[in-house]
């Protein structure tokens, strides 16, 4: 009698494999039990339909922290790139707990190159996460500067609370301003007007006010009719600045404008506020 030897897999897995070859049918419970062996058989004997069924079963809930390293190595050996990607993503997300499993320790002994690759993936993912957080914080600062520019225009043109518009008398008592930047700017403007060491660098609060005024001037397109103090002064000062300083200001202005375009103008978001 002639026969084919299929070593290295349980008898039940071979029976299920042969049944699938003749009928394309399988029992879900048996599939869960022998899925790893069936991946090997379907890959070795080139049965793509069974391989897809097995990989789908692995992706949809069979994976766990205890077996993900074994499944990853199997996916690499059996040409299942999507499954391998899912395993790596799971390792990166749960690195601390997975690195304590028996599968990780066995992989470290047998395949140190894979361990190094996974550690590098974890470091790279953490770096990307930190970079995203840094960019979010940076974007938040630019958005605050944009709101400060809008609040500065509002204070100088319309007046807000106890500060009247430039060249006019504040009309009676106004309602509370709901724009957070106005309150901080109101305090800063009052300090700036009364500070005895107003020169740039002499007072940290005044230095901040000088920077806000210069930023406004660089963003203002109507210096002749602008109500913000020193707007024209800073326009003239631009011509005397070094190329390095000019480049820094241009970058800052472009990022603030980008933040403005991302959220829309302050007036459109706060209709009826003033």
PDB file of C-alpha atoms in Angstrom:
ATOM      1  CA  UNK A   1       0.000   0.000   0.000  1.00  0.00           C
ATOM      2  CA  UNK A   2       1.369   3.406  -0.948  1.00  0.00           C
ATOM      3  CA  UNK A   3       1.002   6.274   1.508  1.00  0.00           C
ATOM      4  CA  UNK A   4       2.156   9.861   2.071  1.00  0.00           C
ATOM      5  CA  UNK A   5       3.866  10.795   5.314  1.00  0.00           C
ATOM      6  CA  UNK A   6       2.922  14.133   6.862  1.00  0.00           C
ATOM      7  CA  UNK A   7       5.199  14.401   9.904  1.00  0.00           C
ATOM      8  CA  UNK A   8       5.187  17.094  12.571  1.00  0.00           C
ATOM      9  CA  UNK A   9       1.425  17.685  12.800  1.00  0.00           C
ATOM     10  CA  UNK A  10      -1.293  16.001  14.887  1.00  0.00           C
ATOM     11  CA  UNK A  11      -3.497  13.285  13.409  1.00  0.00           C
ATOM     12  CA  UNK A  12      -6.598  15.481  13.866  1.00  0.00           C
ATOM     13  CA  UNK A  13      -5.041  18.298  11.845  1.00  0.00           C
ATOM     14  CA  UNK A  14      -4.234  15.908   8.984  1.00  0.00           C
ATOM     15  CA  UNK A  15      -7.800  14.570   8.991  1.00  0.00           C
ATOM     16  CA  UNK A  16      -9.231  18.083   8.860  1.00  0.00           C
ATOM     17  CA  UNK A  17      -6.796  19.025   6.112  1.00  0.00           C
ATOM     18  CA  UNK A  18      -7.821  16.054   3.941  1.00  0.00           C
ATOM     19  CA  UNK A  19     -11.505  16.711   4.593  1.00  0.00           C
ATOM     20  CA  UNK A  20     -11.072  20.311   3.424  1.00  0.00           C
ATOM     21  CA  UNK A  21      -9.294  19.127   0.265  1.00  0.00           C
ATOM     22  CA  UNK A  22     -12.255  16.951  -0.726  1.00  0.00           C
ATOM     23  CA  UNK A  23     -15.187  19.044   0.516  1.00  0.00           C
ATOM     24  CA  UNK A  24     -13.939  22.581   1.336  1.00  0.00           C
ATOM     25  CA  UNK A  25     -15.785  22.138   4.645  1.00  0.00           C
ATOM     26  CA  UNK A  26     -14.512  22.428   8.200  1.00  0.00           C
ATOM     27  CA  UNK A  27     -15.740  22.599  11.774  1.00  0.00           C
ATOM     28  CA  UNK A  28     -15.067  25.916  13.492  1.00  0.00           C
ATOM     29  CA  UNK A  29     -14.096  24.207  16.737  1.00  0.00           C
ATOM     30  CA  UNK A  30     -11.562  21.987  14.963  1.00  0.00           C
ATOM     31  CA  UNK A  31     -10.206  24.953  13.035  1.00  0.00           C
ATOM     32  CA  UNK A  32      -9.532  26.828  16.277  1.00  0.00           C
ATOM     33  CA  UNK A  33      -7.806  23.760  17.700  1.00  0.00           C
ATOM     34  CA  UNK A  34      -5.488  23.048  14.753  1.00  0.00           C
ATOM     35  CA  UNK A  35      -5.246  26.453  13.082  1.00  0.00           C
ATOM     36  CA  UNK A  36      -1.458  26.820  13.378  1.00  0.00           C
ATOM     37  CA  UNK A  37      -0.837  23.343  11.971  1.00  0.00           C
ATOM     38  CA  UNK A  38      -3.281  24.020   9.157  1.00  0.00           C
ATOM     39  CA  UNK A  39      -1.451  27.230   8.224  1.00  0.00           C
ATOM     40  CA  UNK A  40       1.723  25.188   7.799  1.00  0.00           C
ATOM     41  CA  UNK A  41      -0.035  22.471   5.779  1.00  0.00           C
ATOM     42  CA  UNK A  42      -1.891  24.925   3.539  1.00  0.00           C
ATOM     43  CA  UNK A  43       1.336  26.806   2.851  1.00  0.00           C
ATOM     44  CA  UNK A  44       3.469  23.711   2.248  1.00  0.00           C
ATOM     45  CA  UNK A  45       0.942  22.056  -0.054  1.00  0.00           C
ATOM     46  CA  UNK A  46      -0.163  25.346  -1.687  1.00  0.00           C
ATOM     47  CA  UNK A  47      -3.844  25.390  -0.693  1.00  0.00           C
ATOM     48  CA  UNK A  48      -4.540  29.170  -0.724  1.00  0.00           C
ATOM     49  CA  UNK A  49      -8.256  28.832   0.114  1.00  0.00           C
ATOM     50  CA  UNK A  50      -7.510  27.013   3.384  1.00  0.00           C
ATOM     51  CA  UNK A  51      -4.661  29.398   4.120  1.00  0.00           C
ATOM     52  CA  UNK A  52      -7.002  32.383   3.821  1.00  0.00           C
ATOM     53  CA  UNK A  53      -9.501  30.748   6.190  1.00  0.00           C
ATOM     54  CA  UNK A  54      -6.800  30.059   8.774  1.00  0.00           C
ATOM     55  CA  UNK A  55      -5.257  33.534   8.580  1.00  0.00           C
ATOM     56  CA  UNK A  56      -8.690  35.155   8.865  1.00  0.00           C
ATOM     57  CA  UNK A  57      -9.375  33.069  11.987  1.00  0.00           C
ATOM     58  CA  UNK A  58      -6.059  34.139  13.505  1.00  0.00           C
ATOM     59  CA  UNK A  59      -6.669  37.817  12.760  1.00  0.00           C
ATOM     60  CA  UNK A  60     -10.209  37.829  14.175  1.00  0.00           C
ATOM     61  CA  UNK A  61      -9.558  36.916  17.768  1.00  0.00           C
ATOM     62  CA  UNK A  62      -7.259  33.920  18.071  1.00  0.00           C
ATOM     63  CA  UNK A  63      -4.207  36.110  18.629  1.00  0.00           C
ATOM     64  CA  UNK A  64      -3.207  36.705  22.257  1.00  0.00           C
ATOM     65  CA  UNK A  65      -0.208  38.102  24.065  1.00  0.00           C
ATOM     66  CA  UNK A  66       0.896  34.584  24.983  1.00  0.00           C
ATOM     67  CA  UNK A  67       1.006  33.279  21.394  1.00  0.00           C
ATOM     68  CA  UNK A  68       1.666  36.361  19.246  1.00  0.00           C
ATOM     69  CA  UNK A  69       5.430  35.699  18.998  1.00  0.00           C
ATOM     70  CA  UNK A  70       4.851  32.140  17.782  1.00  0.00           C
ATOM     71  CA  UNK A  71       2.253  33.336  15.289  1.00  0.00           C
ATOM     72  CA  UNK A  72       4.593  36.093  14.061  1.00  0.00           C
ATOM     73  CA  UNK A  73       7.374  33.626  13.330  1.00  0.00           C
ATOM     74  CA  UNK A  74       4.906  31.286  11.644  1.00  0.00           C
ATOM     75  CA  UNK A  75       3.543  34.151   9.522  1.00  0.00           C
ATOM     76  CA  UNK A  76       7.068  35.064   8.420  1.00  0.00           C
ATOM     77  CA  UNK A  77       7.872  31.463   7.474  1.00  0.00           C
ATOM     78  CA  UNK A  78       4.545  30.891   5.685  1.00  0.00           C
ATOM     79  CA  UNK A  79       4.443  34.089   3.640  1.00  0.00           C
ATOM     80  CA  UNK A  80       1.568  35.800   5.439  1.00  0.00           C
ATOM     81  CA  UNK A  81       2.677  39.485   5.482  1.00  0.00           C
ATOM     82  CA  UNK A  82      -0.627  40.938   6.691  1.00  0.00           C
ATOM     83  CA  UNK A  83      -0.741  38.551   9.656  1.00  0.00           C
ATOM     84  CA  UNK A  84       2.907  39.335  10.422  1.00  0.00           C
ATOM     85  CA  UNK A  85       2.123  43.076  10.362  1.00  0.00           C
ATOM     86  CA  UNK A  86      -0.790  42.590  12.787  1.00  0.00           C
ATOM     87  CA  UNK A  87       1.472  40.609  15.113  1.00  0.00           C
ATOM     88  CA  UNK A  88       4.187  43.288  15.078  1.00  0.00           C
ATOM     89  CA  UNK A  89       1.589  45.969  15.775  1.00  0.00           C
ATOM     90  CA  UNK A  90       0.323  43.956  18.747  1.00  0.00           C
ATOM     91  CA  UNK A  91       3.870  43.524  20.075  1.00  0.00           C
ATOM     92  CA  UNK A  92       4.544  47.265  19.796  1.00  0.00           C
ATOM     93  CA  UNK A  93       1.308  48.108  21.594  1.00  0.00           C
ATOM     94  CA  UNK A  94       1.799  45.569  24.426  1.00  0.00           C
ATOM     95  CA  UNK A  95       5.574  45.307  24.528  1.00  0.00           C
ATOM     96  CA  UNK A  96       6.042  45.208  28.302  1.00  0.00           C
ATOM     97  CA  UNK A  97       3.676  42.289  28.911  1.00  0.00           C
ATOM     98  CA  UNK A  98       4.650  40.337  25.752  1.00  0.00           C
ATOM     99  CA  UNK A  99       8.369  40.624  26.535  1.00  0.00           C
ATOM    100  CA  UNK A 100       7.718  38.619  29.713  1.00  0.00           C
ATOM    101  CA  UNK A 101       6.066  35.657  27.981  1.00  0.00           C
ATOM    102  CA  UNK A 102       7.652  32.257  27.363  1.00  0.00           C
ATOM    103  CA  UNK A 103       7.282  32.791  23.621  1.00  0.00           C
ATOM    104  CA  UNK A 104       9.465  35.892  23.796  1.00  0.00           C
ATOM    105  CA  UNK A 105      12.128  34.095  25.841  1.00  0.00           C
ATOM    106  CA  UNK A 106      12.185  31.202  23.357  1.00  0.00           C
ATOM    107  CA  UNK A 107      12.403  33.620  20.447  1.00  0.00           C
ATOM    108  CA  UNK A 108      15.286  35.452  22.128  1.00  0.00           C
ATOM    109  CA  UNK A 109      17.281  32.221  22.346  1.00  0.00           C
ATOM    110  CA  UNK A 110      16.462  30.931  18.855  1.00  0.00           C
ATOM    111  CA  UNK A 111      16.117  34.142  16.847  1.00  0.00           C
ATOM    112  CA  UNK A 112      17.943  37.122  18.428  1.00  0.00           C
ATOM    113  CA  UNK A 113      17.745  39.023  15.128  1.00  0.00           C
ATOM    114  CA  UNK A 114      13.942  39.059  15.345  1.00  0.00           C
ATOM    115  CA  UNK A 115      14.132  40.267  18.947  1.00  0.00           C
ATOM    116  CA  UNK A 116      16.352  43.161  17.848  1.00  0.00           C
ATOM    117  CA  UNK A 117      13.966  43.991  15.020  1.00  0.00           C
ATOM    118  CA  UNK A 118      10.968  44.079  17.370  1.00  0.00           C
ATOM    119  CA  UNK A 119      12.791  46.225  19.932  1.00  0.00           C
ATOM    120  CA  UNK A 120      13.710  48.673  17.172  1.00  0.00           C
ATOM    121  CA  UNK A 121      10.064  48.752  16.060  1.00  0.00           C
ATOM    122  CA  UNK A 122       9.005  49.612  19.612  1.00  0.00           C
ATOM    123  CA  UNK A 123      11.592  52.412  19.835  1.00  0.00           C
ATOM    124  CA  UNK A 124      10.557  53.768  16.439  1.00  0.00           C
ATOM    125  CA  UNK A 125       6.864  53.734  17.391  1.00  0.00           C
ATOM    126  CA  UNK A 126       7.632  55.544  20.646  1.00  0.00           C
ATOM    127  CA  UNK A 127       9.658  58.144  18.742  1.00  0.00           C
ATOM    128  CA  UNK A 128       6.778  58.722  16.321  1.00  0.00           C
ATOM    129  CA  UNK A 129       4.386  59.086  19.242  1.00  0.00           C
ATOM    130  CA  UNK A 130       6.610  61.685  20.906  1.00  0.00           C
ATOM    131  CA  UNK A 131       6.946  63.533  17.595  1.00  0.00           C
ATOM    132  CA  UNK A 132       3.146  63.614  17.184  1.00  0.00           C
ATOM    133  CA  UNK A 133       2.762  64.963  20.711  1.00  0.00           C
ATOM    134  CA  UNK A 134       5.425  67.592  20.060  1.00  0.00           C
ATOM    135  CA  UNK A 135       3.682  68.719  16.887  1.00  0.00           C
ATOM    136  CA  UNK A 136       0.332  68.861  18.688  1.00  0.00           C
ATOM    137  CA  UNK A 137       1.816  71.048  21.422  1.00  0.00           C
ATOM    138  CA  UNK A 138       3.500  73.214  18.781  1.00  0.00           C
ATOM    139  CA  UNK A 139       0.237  73.582  16.878  1.00  0.00           C
ATOM    140  CA  UNK A 140      -1.501  74.534  20.131  1.00  0.00           C
ATOM    141  CA  UNK A 141       1.016  77.357  20.683  1.00  0.00           C
ATOM    142  CA  UNK A 142       0.505  78.694  17.147  1.00  0.00           C
ATOM    143  CA  UNK A 143      -3.255  78.568  17.633  1.00  0.00           C
ATOM    144  CA  UNK A 144      -2.906  80.552  20.869  1.00  0.00           C
ATOM    145  CA  UNK A 145      -0.804  83.140  19.042  1.00  0.00           C
ATOM    146  CA  UNK A 146      -3.433  83.383  16.326  1.00  0.00           C
ATOM    147  CA  UNK A 147      -6.134  83.951  18.944  1.00  0.00           C
ATOM    148  CA  UNK A 148      -3.929  86.530  20.649  1.00  0.00           C
ATOM    149  CA  UNK A 149      -3.620  88.412  17.333  1.00  0.00           C
ATOM    150  CA  UNK A 150      -7.403  88.394  16.896  1.00  0.00           C
ATOM    151  CA  UNK A 151      -7.894  89.500  20.505  1.00  0.00           C
ATOM    152  CA  UNK A 152      -5.354  92.322  20.079  1.00  0.00           C
ATOM    153  CA  UNK A 153      -7.226  93.600  17.031  1.00  0.00           C
ATOM    154  CA  UNK A 154     -10.512  93.336  18.923  1.00  0.00           C
ATOM    155  CA  UNK A 155      -9.205  95.315  21.897  1.00  0.00           C
ATOM    156  CA  UNK A 156      -7.627  98.090  19.802  1.00  0.00           C
ATOM    157  CA  UNK A 157     -10.515  98.397  17.341  1.00  0.00           C
ATOM    158  CA  UNK A 158     -13.652  97.733  19.406  1.00  0.00           C
ATOM    159  CA  UNK A 159     -12.550  97.853  23.015  1.00  0.00           C
ATOM    160  CA  UNK A 160     -13.069  95.105  25.548  1.00  0.00           C
ATOM    161  CA  UNK A 161     -14.287  95.336  29.126  1.00  0.00           C
ATOM    162  CA  UNK A 162     -12.269  98.136  30.787  1.00  0.00           C
ATOM    163  CA  UNK A 163      -9.973  98.927  27.845  1.00  0.00           C
ATOM    164  CA  UNK A 164     -11.382 101.331  25.290  1.00  0.00           C
ATOM    165  CA  UNK A 165     -10.664 101.199  21.570  1.00  0.00           C
ATOM    166  CA  UNK A 166      -7.706 103.261  20.441  1.00  0.00           C
ATOM    167  CA  UNK A 167      -8.611 106.922  19.994  1.00  0.00           C
ATOM    168  CA  UNK A 168     -12.158 106.453  21.327  1.00  0.00           C
ATOM    169  CA  UNK A 169     -13.977 106.358  24.629  1.00  0.00           C
ATOM    170  CA  UNK A 170     -15.255 103.014  25.824  1.00  0.00           C
ATOM    171  CA  UNK A 171     -19.041 102.977  25.493  1.00  0.00           C
ATOM    172  CA  UNK A 172     -20.383 102.325  28.958  1.00  0.00           C
ATOM    173  CA  UNK A 173     -20.166  98.869  30.511  1.00  0.00           C
ATOM    174  CA  UNK A 174     -19.752  96.019  28.105  1.00  0.00           C
ATOM    175  CA  UNK A 175     -20.721  92.428  28.672  1.00  0.00           C
ATOM    176  CA  UNK A 176     -18.154  89.868  29.675  1.00  0.00           C
ATOM    177  CA  UNK A 177     -15.911  88.753  26.811  1.00  0.00           C
ATOM    178  CA  UNK A 178     -15.897  85.012  26.378  1.00  0.00           C
ATOM    179  CA  UNK A 179     -12.658  84.939  24.389  1.00  0.00           C
ATOM    180  CA  UNK A 180      -9.943  83.720  26.848  1.00  0.00           C
ATOM    181  CA  UNK A 181      -7.083  85.594  25.161  1.00  0.00           C
ATOM    182  CA  UNK A 182      -8.708  88.967  25.822  1.00  0.00           C
ATOM    183  CA  UNK A 183      -8.422  88.677  29.583  1.00  0.00           C
ATOM    184  CA  UNK A 184      -4.711  87.888  29.472  1.00  0.00           C
ATOM    185  CA  UNK A 185      -4.046  90.606  26.898  1.00  0.00           C
ATOM    186  CA  UNK A 186      -5.985  93.135  28.933  1.00  0.00           C
ATOM    187  CA  UNK A 187      -3.677  92.522  31.894  1.00  0.00           C
ATOM    188  CA  UNK A 188      -0.613  92.587  29.657  1.00  0.00           C
ATOM    189  CA  UNK A 189      -1.645  95.848  27.944  1.00  0.00           C
ATOM    190  CA  UNK A 190      -2.263  97.559  31.292  1.00  0.00           C
ATOM    191  CA  UNK A 191       1.140  96.445  32.560  1.00  0.00           C
ATOM    192  CA  UNK A 192       2.804  97.580  29.329  1.00  0.00           C
ATOM    193  CA  UNK A 193       1.269 101.055  29.567  1.00  0.00           C
ATOM    194  CA  UNK A 194       2.369 101.584  33.191  1.00  0.00           C
ATOM    195  CA  UNK A 195       5.702  99.722  33.352  1.00  0.00           C
ATOM    196  CA  UNK A 196       8.731 101.929  34.098  1.00  0.00           C
ATOM    197  CA  UNK A 197      11.192  99.553  32.346  1.00  0.00           C
ATOM    198  CA  UNK A 198       9.217  99.052  29.151  1.00  0.00           C
ATOM    199  CA  UNK A 199      12.270  98.691  26.926  1.00  0.00           C
ATOM    200  CA  UNK A 200      12.611  95.269  25.277  1.00  0.00           C
ATOM    201  CA  UNK A 201      14.594  92.945  27.530  1.00  0.00           C
ATOM    202  CA  UNK A 202      14.081  95.107  30.610  1.00  0.00           C
ATOM    203  CA  UNK A 203      10.857  93.408  31.688  1.00  0.00           C
ATOM    204  CA  UNK A 204       9.771  89.890  30.775  1.00  0.00           C
ATOM    205  CA  UNK A 205       6.095  90.917  30.491  1.00  0.00           C
ATOM    206  CA  UNK A 206       6.891  93.908  28.308  1.00  0.00           C
ATOM    207  CA  UNK A 207       9.158  91.771  26.151  1.00  0.00           C
ATOM    208  CA  UNK A 208       6.224  89.476  25.512  1.00  0.00           C
ATOM    209  CA  UNK A 209       4.052  92.449  24.565  1.00  0.00           C
ATOM    210  CA  UNK A 210       6.724  93.755  22.169  1.00  0.00           C
ATOM    211  CA  UNK A 211       6.835  90.331  20.511  1.00  0.00           C
ATOM    212  CA  UNK A 212       3.057  90.215  20.114  1.00  0.00           C
ATOM    213  CA  UNK A 213       3.029  93.708  18.604  1.00  0.00           C
ATOM    214  CA  UNK A 214       5.794  92.793  16.172  1.00  0.00           C
ATOM    215  CA  UNK A 215       4.036  89.566  15.202  1.00  0.00           C
ATOM    216  CA  UNK A 216       0.859  91.520  14.525  1.00  0.00           C
ATOM    217  CA  UNK A 217       2.761  94.002  12.377  1.00  0.00           C
ATOM    218  CA  UNK A 218       4.190  91.200  10.263  1.00  0.00           C
ATOM    219  CA  UNK A 219       0.720  89.777   9.724  1.00  0.00           C
ATOM    220  CA  UNK A 220      -1.039  93.112   9.162  1.00  0.00           C
ATOM    221  CA  UNK A 221      -1.854  94.124   5.599  1.00  0.00           C
ATOM    222  CA  UNK A 222      -3.255  97.572   6.440  1.00  0.00           C
ATOM    223  CA  UNK A 223      -0.594  99.432   8.469  1.00  0.00           C
ATOM    224  CA  UNK A 224      -1.884 102.892   7.436  1.00  0.00           C
ATOM    225  CA  UNK A 225      -5.310 102.364   8.973  1.00  0.00           C
ATOM    226  CA  UNK A 226      -4.376  99.816  11.650  1.00  0.00           C
ATOM    227  CA  UNK A 227      -5.432 100.653  15.220  1.00  0.00           C
ATOM    228  CA  UNK A 228      -2.803  98.448  16.878  1.00  0.00           C
ATOM    229  CA  UNK A 229       0.019 100.556  18.391  1.00  0.00           C
ATOM    230  CA  UNK A 230       3.481 100.513  16.766  1.00  0.00           C
ATOM    231  CA  UNK A 231       2.292  98.600  13.721  1.00  0.00           C
ATOM    232  CA  UNK A 232       3.999 100.978  11.282  1.00  0.00           C
ATOM    233  CA  UNK A 233       7.072 101.180  13.549  1.00  0.00           C
ATOM    234  CA  UNK A 234       7.674  97.453  13.266  1.00  0.00           C
ATOM    235  CA  UNK A 235       7.008  97.538   9.521  1.00  0.00           C
ATOM    236  CA  UNK A 236       9.913  99.984   9.188  1.00  0.00           C
ATOM    237  CA  UNK A 237      12.054  97.991  11.599  1.00  0.00           C
ATOM    238  CA  UNK A 238      11.817  94.899   9.365  1.00  0.00           C
ATOM    239  CA  UNK A 239      14.117  96.540   6.827  1.00  0.00           C
ATOM    240  CA  UNK A 240      16.922  96.765   9.392  1.00  0.00           C
ATOM    241  CA  UNK A 241      16.776  93.199  10.711  1.00  0.00           C
ATOM    242  CA  UNK A 242      19.328  90.523   9.902  1.00  0.00           C
ATOM    243  CA  UNK A 243      18.501  87.816   7.411  1.00  0.00           C
ATOM    244  CA  UNK A 244      18.529  85.214  10.181  1.00  0.00           C
ATOM    245  CA  UNK A 245      15.979  87.084  12.309  1.00  0.00           C
ATOM    246  CA  UNK A 246      13.836  87.773   9.252  1.00  0.00           C
ATOM    247  CA  UNK A 247      13.761  84.068   8.399  1.00  0.00           C
ATOM    248  CA  UNK A 248      12.695  83.166  11.955  1.00  0.00           C
ATOM    249  CA  UNK A 249       9.824  85.642  11.858  1.00  0.00           C
ATOM    250  CA  UNK A 250       8.680  84.444   8.437  1.00  0.00           C
ATOM    251  CA  UNK A 251       8.549  80.856   9.670  1.00  0.00           C
ATOM    252  CA  UNK A 252       6.576  81.908  12.735  1.00  0.00           C
ATOM    253  CA  UNK A 253       4.116  83.955  10.700  1.00  0.00           C
ATOM    254  CA  UNK A 254       3.566  81.106   8.235  1.00  0.00           C
ATOM    255  CA  UNK A 255       2.820  78.664  11.063  1.00  0.00           C
ATOM    256  CA  UNK A 256       0.399  81.058  12.786  1.00  0.00           C
ATOM    257  CA  UNK A 257      -1.395  81.663   9.483  1.00  0.00           C
ATOM    258  CA  UNK A 258      -1.580  77.897   8.944  1.00  0.00           C
ATOM    259  CA  UNK A 259      -3.192  77.526  12.377  1.00  0.00           C
ATOM    260  CA  UNK A 260      -5.614  80.302  11.461  1.00  0.00           C
ATOM    261  CA  UNK A 261      -6.576  78.592   8.223  1.00  0.00           C
ATOM    262  CA  UNK A 262      -7.036  75.290  10.040  1.00  0.00           C
ATOM    263  CA  UNK A 263      -9.648  76.561  12.478  1.00  0.00           C
ATOM    264  CA  UNK A 264     -11.131  79.499  10.558  1.00  0.00           C
ATOM    265  CA  UNK A 265     -11.137  83.114  11.649  1.00  0.00           C
ATOM    266  CA  UNK A 266     -11.976  84.053  15.223  1.00  0.00           C
ATOM    267  CA  UNK A 267     -14.908  86.134  14.104  1.00  0.00           C
ATOM    268  CA  UNK A 268     -16.566  83.276  12.245  1.00  0.00           C
ATOM    269  CA  UNK A 269     -16.250  81.018  15.301  1.00  0.00           C
ATOM    270  CA  UNK A 270     -17.522  83.651  17.718  1.00  0.00           C
ATOM    271  CA  UNK A 271     -20.424  85.399  16.022  1.00  0.00           C
ATOM    272  CA  UNK A 272     -22.266  87.699  18.354  1.00  0.00           C
ATOM    273  CA  UNK A 273     -19.493  87.519  20.953  1.00  0.00           C
ATOM    274  CA  UNK A 274     -18.707  91.237  20.986  1.00  0.00           C
TER     275      UNK A 274
END
